[in-house]
mmCIF file of C-alpha atoms in Angstrom:
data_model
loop_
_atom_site.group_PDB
_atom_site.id
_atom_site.type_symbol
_atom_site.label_atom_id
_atom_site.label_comp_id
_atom_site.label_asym_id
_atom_site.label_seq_id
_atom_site.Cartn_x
_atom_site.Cartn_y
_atom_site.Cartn_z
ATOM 1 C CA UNK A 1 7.283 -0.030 44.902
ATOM 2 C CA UNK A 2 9.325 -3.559 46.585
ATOM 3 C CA UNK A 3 9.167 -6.951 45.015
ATOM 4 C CA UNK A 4 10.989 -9.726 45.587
ATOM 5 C CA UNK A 5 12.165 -12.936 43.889
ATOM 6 C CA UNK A 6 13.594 -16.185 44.360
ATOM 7 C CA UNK A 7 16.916 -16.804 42.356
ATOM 8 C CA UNK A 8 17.465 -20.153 41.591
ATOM 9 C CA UNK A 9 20.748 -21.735 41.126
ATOM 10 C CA UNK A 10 21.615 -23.682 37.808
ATOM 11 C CA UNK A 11 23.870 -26.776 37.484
ATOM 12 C CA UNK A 12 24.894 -28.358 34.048
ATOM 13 C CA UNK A 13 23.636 -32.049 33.072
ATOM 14 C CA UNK A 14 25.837 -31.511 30.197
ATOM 15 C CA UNK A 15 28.350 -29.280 29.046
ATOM 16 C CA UNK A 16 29.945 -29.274 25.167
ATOM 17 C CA UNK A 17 31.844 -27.177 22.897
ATOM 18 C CA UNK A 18 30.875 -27.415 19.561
ATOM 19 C CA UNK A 19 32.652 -24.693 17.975
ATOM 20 C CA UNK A 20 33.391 -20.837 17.347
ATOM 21 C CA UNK A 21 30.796 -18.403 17.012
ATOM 22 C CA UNK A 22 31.178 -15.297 14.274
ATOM 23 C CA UNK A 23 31.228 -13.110 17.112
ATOM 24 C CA UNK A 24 34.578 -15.182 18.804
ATOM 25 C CA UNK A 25 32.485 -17.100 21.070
ATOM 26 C CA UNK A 26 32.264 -20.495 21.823
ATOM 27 C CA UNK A 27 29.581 -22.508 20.777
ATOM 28 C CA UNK A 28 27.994 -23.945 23.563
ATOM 29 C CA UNK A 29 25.577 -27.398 23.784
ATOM 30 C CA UNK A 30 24.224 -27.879 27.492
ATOM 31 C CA UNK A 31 21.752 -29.326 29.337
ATOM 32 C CA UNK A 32 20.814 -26.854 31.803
ATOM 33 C CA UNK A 33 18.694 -27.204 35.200
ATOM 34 C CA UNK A 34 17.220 -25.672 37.850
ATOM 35 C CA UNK A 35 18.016 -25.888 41.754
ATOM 36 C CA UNK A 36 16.314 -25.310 44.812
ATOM 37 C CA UNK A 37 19.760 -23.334 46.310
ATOM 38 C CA UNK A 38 18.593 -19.836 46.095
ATOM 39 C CA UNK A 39 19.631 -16.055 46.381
ATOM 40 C CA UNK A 40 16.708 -13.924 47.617
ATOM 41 C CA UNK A 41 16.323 -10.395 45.323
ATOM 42 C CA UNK A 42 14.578 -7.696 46.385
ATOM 43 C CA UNK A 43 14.146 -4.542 44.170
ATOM 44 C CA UNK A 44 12.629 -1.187 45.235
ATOM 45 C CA UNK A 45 11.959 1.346 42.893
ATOM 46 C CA UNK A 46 11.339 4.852 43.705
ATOM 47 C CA UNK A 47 11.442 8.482 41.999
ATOM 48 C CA UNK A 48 15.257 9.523 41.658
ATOM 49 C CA UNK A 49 18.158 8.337 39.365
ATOM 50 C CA UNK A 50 20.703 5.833 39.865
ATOM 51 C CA UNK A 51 21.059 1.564 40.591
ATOM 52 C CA UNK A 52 22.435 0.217 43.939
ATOM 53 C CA UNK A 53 23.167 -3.122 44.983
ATOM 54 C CA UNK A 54 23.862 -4.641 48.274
ATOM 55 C CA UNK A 55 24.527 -8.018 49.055
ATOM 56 C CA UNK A 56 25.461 -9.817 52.461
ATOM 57 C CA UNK A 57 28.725 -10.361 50.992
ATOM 58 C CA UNK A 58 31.020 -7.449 51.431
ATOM 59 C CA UNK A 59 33.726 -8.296 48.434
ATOM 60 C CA UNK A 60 31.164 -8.331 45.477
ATOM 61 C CA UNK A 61 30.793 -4.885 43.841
ATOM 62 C CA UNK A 62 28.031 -2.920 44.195
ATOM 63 C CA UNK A 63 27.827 -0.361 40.823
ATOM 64 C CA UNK A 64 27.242 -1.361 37.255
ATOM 65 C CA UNK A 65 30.267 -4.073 37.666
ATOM 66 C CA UNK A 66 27.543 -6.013 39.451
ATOM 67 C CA UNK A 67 25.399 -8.353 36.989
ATOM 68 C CA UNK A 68 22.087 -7.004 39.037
ATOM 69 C CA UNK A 69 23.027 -3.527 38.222
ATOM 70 C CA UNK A 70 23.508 -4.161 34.383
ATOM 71 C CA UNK A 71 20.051 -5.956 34.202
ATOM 72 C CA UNK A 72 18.709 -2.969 35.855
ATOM 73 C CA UNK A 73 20.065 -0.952 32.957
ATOM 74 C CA UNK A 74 19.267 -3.129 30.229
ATOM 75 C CA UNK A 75 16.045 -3.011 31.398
ATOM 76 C CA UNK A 76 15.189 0.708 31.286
ATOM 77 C CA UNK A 77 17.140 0.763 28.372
ATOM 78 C CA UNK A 78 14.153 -1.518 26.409
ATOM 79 C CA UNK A 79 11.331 -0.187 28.437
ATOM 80 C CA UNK A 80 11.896 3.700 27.792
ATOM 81 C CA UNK A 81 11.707 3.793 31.322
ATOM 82 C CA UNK A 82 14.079 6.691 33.461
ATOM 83 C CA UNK A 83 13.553 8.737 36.388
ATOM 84 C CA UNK A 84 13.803 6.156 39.509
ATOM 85 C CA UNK A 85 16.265 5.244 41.548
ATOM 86 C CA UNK A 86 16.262 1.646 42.122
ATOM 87 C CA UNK A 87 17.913 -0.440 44.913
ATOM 88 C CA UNK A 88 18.587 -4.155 44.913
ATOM 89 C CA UNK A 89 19.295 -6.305 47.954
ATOM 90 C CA UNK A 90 20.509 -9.664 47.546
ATOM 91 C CA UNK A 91 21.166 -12.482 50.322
ATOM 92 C CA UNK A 92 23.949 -14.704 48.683
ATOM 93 C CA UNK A 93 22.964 -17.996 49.532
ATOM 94 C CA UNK A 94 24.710 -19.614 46.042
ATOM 95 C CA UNK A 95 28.419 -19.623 46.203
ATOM 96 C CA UNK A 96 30.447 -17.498 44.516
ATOM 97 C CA UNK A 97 32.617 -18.863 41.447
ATOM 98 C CA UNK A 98 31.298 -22.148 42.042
ATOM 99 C CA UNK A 99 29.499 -22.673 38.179
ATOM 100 C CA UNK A 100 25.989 -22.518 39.807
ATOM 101 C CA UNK A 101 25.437 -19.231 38.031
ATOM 102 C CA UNK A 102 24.586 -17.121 41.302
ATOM 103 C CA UNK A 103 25.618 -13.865 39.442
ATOM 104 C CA UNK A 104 23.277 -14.679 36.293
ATOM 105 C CA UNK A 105 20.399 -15.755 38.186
ATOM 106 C CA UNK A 106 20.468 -12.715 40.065
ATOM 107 C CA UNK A 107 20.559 -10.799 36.768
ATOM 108 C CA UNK A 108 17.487 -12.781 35.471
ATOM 109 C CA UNK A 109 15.979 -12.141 38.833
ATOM 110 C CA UNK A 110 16.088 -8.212 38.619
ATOM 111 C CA UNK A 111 14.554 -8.308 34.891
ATOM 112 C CA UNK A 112 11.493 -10.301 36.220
ATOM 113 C CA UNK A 113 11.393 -8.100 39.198
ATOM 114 C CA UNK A 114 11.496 -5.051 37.543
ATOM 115 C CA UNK A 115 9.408 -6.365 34.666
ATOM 116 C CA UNK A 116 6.498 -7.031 37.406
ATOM 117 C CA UNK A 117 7.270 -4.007 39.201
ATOM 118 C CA UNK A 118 6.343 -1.641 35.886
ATOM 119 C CA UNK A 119 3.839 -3.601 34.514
ATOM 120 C CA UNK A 120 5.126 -4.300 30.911
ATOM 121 C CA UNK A 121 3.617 -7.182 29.880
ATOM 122 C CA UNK A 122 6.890 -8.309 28.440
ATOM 123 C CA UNK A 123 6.536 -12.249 27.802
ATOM 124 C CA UNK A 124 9.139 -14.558 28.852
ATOM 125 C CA UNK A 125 10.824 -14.602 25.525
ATOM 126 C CA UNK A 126 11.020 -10.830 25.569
ATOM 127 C CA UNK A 127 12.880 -11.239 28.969
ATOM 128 C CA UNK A 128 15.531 -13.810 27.549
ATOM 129 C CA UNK A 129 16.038 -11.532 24.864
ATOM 130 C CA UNK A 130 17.000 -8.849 26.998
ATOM 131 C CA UNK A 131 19.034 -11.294 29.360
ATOM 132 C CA UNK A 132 21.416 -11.842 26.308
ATOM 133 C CA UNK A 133 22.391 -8.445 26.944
ATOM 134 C CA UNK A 134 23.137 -9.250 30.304
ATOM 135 C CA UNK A 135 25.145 -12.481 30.396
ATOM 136 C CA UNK A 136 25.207 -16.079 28.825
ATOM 137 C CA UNK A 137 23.482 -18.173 31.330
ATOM 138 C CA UNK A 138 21.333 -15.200 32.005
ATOM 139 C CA UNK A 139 18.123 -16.281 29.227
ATOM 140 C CA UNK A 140 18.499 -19.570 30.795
ATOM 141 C CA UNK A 141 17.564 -17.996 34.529
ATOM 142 C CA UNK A 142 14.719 -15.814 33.327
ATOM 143 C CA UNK A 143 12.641 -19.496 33.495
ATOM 144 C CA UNK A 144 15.143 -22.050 34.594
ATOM 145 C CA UNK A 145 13.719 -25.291 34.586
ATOM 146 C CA UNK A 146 15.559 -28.083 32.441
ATOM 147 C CA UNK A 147 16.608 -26.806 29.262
ATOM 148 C CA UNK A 148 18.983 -27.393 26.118
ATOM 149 C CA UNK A 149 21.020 -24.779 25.883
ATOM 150 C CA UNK A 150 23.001 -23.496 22.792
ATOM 151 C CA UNK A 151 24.858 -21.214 20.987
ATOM 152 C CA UNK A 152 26.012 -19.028 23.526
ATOM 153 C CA UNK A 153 23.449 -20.194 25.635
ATOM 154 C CA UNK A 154 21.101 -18.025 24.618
ATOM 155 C CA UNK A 155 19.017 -20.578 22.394
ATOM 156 C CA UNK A 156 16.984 -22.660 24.598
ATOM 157 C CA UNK A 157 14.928 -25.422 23.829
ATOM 158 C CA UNK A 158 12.664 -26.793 26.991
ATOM 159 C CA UNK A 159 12.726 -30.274 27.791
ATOM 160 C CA UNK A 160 10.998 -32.735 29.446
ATOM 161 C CA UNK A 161 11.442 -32.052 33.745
ATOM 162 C CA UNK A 162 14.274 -34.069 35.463
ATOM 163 C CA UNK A 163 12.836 -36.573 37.283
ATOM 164 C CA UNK A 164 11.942 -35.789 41.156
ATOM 165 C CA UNK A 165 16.007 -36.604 43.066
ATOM 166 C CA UNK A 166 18.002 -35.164 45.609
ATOM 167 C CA UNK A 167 20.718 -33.595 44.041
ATOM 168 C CA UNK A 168 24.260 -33.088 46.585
ATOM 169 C CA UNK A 169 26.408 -29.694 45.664
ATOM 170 C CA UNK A 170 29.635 -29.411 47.072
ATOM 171 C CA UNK A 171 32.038 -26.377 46.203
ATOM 172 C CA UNK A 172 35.672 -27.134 47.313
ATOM 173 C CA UNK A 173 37.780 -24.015 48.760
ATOM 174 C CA UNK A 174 38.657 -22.318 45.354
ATOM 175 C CA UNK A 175 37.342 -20.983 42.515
ATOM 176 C CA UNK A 176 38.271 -21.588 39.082
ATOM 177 C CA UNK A 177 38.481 -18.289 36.343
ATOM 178 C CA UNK A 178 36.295 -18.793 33.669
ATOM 179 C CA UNK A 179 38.184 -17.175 30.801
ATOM 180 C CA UNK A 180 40.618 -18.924 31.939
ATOM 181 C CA UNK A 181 39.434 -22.364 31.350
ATOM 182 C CA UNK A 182 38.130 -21.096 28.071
ATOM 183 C CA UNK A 183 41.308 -20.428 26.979
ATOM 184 C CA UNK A 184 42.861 -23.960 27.768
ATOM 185 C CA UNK A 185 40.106 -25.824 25.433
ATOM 186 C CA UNK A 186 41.024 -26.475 21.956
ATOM 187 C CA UNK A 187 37.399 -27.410 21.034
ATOM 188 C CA UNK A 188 38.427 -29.670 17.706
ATOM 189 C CA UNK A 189 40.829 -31.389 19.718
ATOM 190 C CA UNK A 190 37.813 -32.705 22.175
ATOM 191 C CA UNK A 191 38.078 -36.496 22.197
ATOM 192 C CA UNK A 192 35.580 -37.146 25.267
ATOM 193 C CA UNK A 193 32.057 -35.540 25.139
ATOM 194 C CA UNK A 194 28.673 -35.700 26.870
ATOM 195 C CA UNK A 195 25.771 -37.918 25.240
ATOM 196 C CA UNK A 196 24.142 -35.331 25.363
ATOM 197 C CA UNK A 197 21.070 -36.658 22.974
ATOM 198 C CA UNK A 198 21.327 -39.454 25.091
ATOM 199 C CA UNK A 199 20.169 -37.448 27.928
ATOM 200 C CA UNK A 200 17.458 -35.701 25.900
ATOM 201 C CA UNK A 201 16.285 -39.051 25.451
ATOM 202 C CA UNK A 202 16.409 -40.277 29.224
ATOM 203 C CA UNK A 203 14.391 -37.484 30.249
ATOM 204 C CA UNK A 204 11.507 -38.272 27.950
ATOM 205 C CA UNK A 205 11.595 -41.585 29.053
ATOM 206 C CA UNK A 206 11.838 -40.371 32.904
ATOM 207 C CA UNK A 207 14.878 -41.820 33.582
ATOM 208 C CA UNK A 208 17.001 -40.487 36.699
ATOM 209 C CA UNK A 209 19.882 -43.314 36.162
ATOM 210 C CA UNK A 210 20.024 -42.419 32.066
ATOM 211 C CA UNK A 211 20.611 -39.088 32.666
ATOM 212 C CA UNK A 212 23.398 -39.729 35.674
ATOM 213 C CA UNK A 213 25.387 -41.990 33.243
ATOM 214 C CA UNK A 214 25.349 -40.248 30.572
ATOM 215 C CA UNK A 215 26.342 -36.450 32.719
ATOM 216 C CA UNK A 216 29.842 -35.021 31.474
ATOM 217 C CA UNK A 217 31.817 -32.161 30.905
ATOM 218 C CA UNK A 218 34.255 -31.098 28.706
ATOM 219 C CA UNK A 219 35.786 -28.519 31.237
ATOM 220 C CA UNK A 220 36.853 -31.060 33.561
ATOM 221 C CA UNK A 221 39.503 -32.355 31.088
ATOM 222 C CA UNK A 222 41.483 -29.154 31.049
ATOM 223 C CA UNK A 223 41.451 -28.676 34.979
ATOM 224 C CA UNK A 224 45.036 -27.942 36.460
ATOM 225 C CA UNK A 225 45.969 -28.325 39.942
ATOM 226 C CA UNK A 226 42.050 -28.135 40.912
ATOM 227 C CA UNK A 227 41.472 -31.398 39.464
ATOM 228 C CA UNK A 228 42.479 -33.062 42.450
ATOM 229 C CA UNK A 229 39.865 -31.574 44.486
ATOM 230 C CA UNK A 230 36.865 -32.064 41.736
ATOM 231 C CA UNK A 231 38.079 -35.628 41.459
ATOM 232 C CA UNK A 232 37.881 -35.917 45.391
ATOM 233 C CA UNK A 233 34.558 -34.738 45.725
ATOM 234 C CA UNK A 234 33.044 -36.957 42.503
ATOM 235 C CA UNK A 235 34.578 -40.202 43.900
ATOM 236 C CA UNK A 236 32.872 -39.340 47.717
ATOM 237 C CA UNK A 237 29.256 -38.868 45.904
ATOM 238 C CA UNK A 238 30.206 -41.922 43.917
ATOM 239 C CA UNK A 239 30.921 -43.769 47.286
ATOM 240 C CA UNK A 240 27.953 -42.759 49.193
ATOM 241 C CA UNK A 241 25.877 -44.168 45.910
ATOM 242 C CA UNK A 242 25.569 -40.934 43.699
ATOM 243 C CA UNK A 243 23.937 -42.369 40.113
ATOM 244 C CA UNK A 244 26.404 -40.258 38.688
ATOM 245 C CA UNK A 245 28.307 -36.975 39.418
ATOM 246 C CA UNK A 246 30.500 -34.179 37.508
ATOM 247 C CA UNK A 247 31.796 -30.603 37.566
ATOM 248 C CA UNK A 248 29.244 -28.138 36.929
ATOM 249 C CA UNK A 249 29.862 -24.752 34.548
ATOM 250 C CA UNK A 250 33.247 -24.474 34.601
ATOM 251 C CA UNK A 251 33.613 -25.321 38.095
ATOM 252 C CA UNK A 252 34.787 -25.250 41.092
ATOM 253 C CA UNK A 253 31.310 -27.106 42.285
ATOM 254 C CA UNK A 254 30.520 -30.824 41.437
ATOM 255 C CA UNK A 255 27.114 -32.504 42.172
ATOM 256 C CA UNK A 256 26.216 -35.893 42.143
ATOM 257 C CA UNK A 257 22.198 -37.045 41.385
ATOM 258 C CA UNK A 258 20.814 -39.331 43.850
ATOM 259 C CA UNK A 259 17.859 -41.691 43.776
ATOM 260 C CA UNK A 260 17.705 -42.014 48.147
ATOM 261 C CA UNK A 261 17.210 -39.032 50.189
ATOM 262 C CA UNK A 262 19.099 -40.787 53.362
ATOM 263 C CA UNK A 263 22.055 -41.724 50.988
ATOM 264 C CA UNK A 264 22.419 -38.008 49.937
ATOM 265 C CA UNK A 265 21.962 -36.921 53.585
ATOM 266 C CA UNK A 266 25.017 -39.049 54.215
ATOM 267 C CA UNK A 267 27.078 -37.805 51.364
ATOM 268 C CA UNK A 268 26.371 -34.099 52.425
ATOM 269 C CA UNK A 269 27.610 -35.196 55.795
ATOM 270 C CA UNK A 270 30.577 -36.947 55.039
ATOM 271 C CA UNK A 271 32.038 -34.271 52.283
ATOM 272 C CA UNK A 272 31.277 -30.941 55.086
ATOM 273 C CA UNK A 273 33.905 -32.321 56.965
ATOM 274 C CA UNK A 274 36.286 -31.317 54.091
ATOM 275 C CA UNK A 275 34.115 -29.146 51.877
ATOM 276 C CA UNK A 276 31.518 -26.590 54.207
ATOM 277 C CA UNK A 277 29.947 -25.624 51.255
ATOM 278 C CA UNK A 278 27.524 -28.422 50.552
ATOM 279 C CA UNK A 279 24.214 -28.519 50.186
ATOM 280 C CA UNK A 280 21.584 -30.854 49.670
ATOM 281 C CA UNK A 281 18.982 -29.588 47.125
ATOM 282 C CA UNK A 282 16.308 -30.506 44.902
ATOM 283 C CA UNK A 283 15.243 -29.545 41.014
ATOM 284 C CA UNK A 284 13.480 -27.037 40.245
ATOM 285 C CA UNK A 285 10.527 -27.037 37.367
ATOM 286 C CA UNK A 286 10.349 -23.819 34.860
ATOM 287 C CA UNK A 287 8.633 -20.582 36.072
ATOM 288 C CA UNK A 288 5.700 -19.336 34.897
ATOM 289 C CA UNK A 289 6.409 -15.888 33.550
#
């Protein structure tokens, strides 16, 4: 049995830290959405034992270290299912360590693939509860779409769609460590943060520019020597008449949201002189599950 799925790429509209979790976690408050920049996932399930995953990228790990692989597990875990071998192939389209959430996408991916596959029936709910097992931004992948995003981004509320844009992602030349940035935020000592009810309330209203002005996050305050590139990159989207841009997850990409396709077009153009990763991409609306 083969199926295959589309994983979407996520970027953040908002990103806040609200406080610690019981569990030593940060508490997370995020607007989440959907991109058209996609890894293709295709799973294949046959009788045997065992989970392999190949990708077109040579240096990511193919064994349980691989977020695809731990879905798969997770999954027959919940389902009661064993005896198959099952083999994932992934073409990495999303950069890697970028804060576009290629490796949790691909995660959600294999749980709806595998989901389909068997035949369980499991709702989409059931799949973001099993995603939690899996990753943070995982639940948020299983549907993508635009989203509020909290706790440890595991409680999602779904909002109203981001309007129709073209959307500019550009990933400069390094990659920023996660824990790593987690460990320079003091999240009481926060001074600057995202309206992020602000931008609840521009997407009701369907408003592109309410949503661009308000964008922040609270990541890009600790950057170190990568905030010269981030700050490069937001001031050339900026320039080429970006409604707004920021740092996405906890980086290295920024995006900027634009209201005219040939003004994006240019921006793409200018910044892959510098940047080669840089795409122009659209948002994408919640899957039906």
């Amino acid at each position: 049995m083969r199926t295959e799925e589309k994983a979407y790429a996520k970027i953040n509209l908002s990103i806040d830290i609200v406080g610690k979790l019981d569990d030593g976690y940060h508490a997370m408050r995020m607007v989440m959405q959907s991109v058209s920049l996609c890894d293709d996932v295709a799973v294949t399930v046959s009788p045997g034992e065992g989970v392999v995953v190949r990708t077109n990228l040579r240096y990511l790990p193919g064994d349980a270290r691989n977020i695809a692989a731990r879905a798969a597990a997770v999954f027959y875990e919940a389902a009661g299912i064993s005896g198959y071998r099952t083999e994932i192939d992934i073409k990495k389209r999303i950069p890697v360590g970028a804060g576009l959430g290629g490796g949790s996408t691909d995660g959600a991916a294999t749980l709806r693939a595998l989901s389909r596959l068997f035949g369980t029936g499991m709702t989409a709910r059931e799949l973001e509860t099993l995603a939690e097992k899996v990753g943070s931004d995982v639940p948020f992948c299983v549907r993508g779409g635009t989203a509020l995003a909290e706790g440890r981004g595991e409680v999602l509320t779904p909002l109203t769609p981001l309007p129709e844009c073209f959307i500019v992602l550009c990933k400069p030349a390094f990659s920023v460590s996660t824990p790593e940035l987690f460990s320079r935020v003091k999240w009481e000592k926060i001074q600057l943060r995202p309206d992020t009810d602000g931008i609840v309330r521009a997407l009701e209203e369907g408003s592109l520019t309410g949503v661009a002005r308000r964008m922040y996050n609270v990541f890009e305050d600790v950057l170190q020597r990568e905030r010269d590139d981030v700050e490069a990159i937001r001031g050339a989207l900026c320039d080429h008449r970006a409604l707004g841009a920021v740092m996405t997850g906890t980086g290295s990409a920024v995006f900027g949201l634009f209201d005219d396709e040939d003004a994006a077009k240019a921006a793409c153009r200018a910044l892959r002189g510098t940047y080669p990763e840089c795409f122009l991409v659209r948002p994408v609306r919640q899957i039906d599950i």
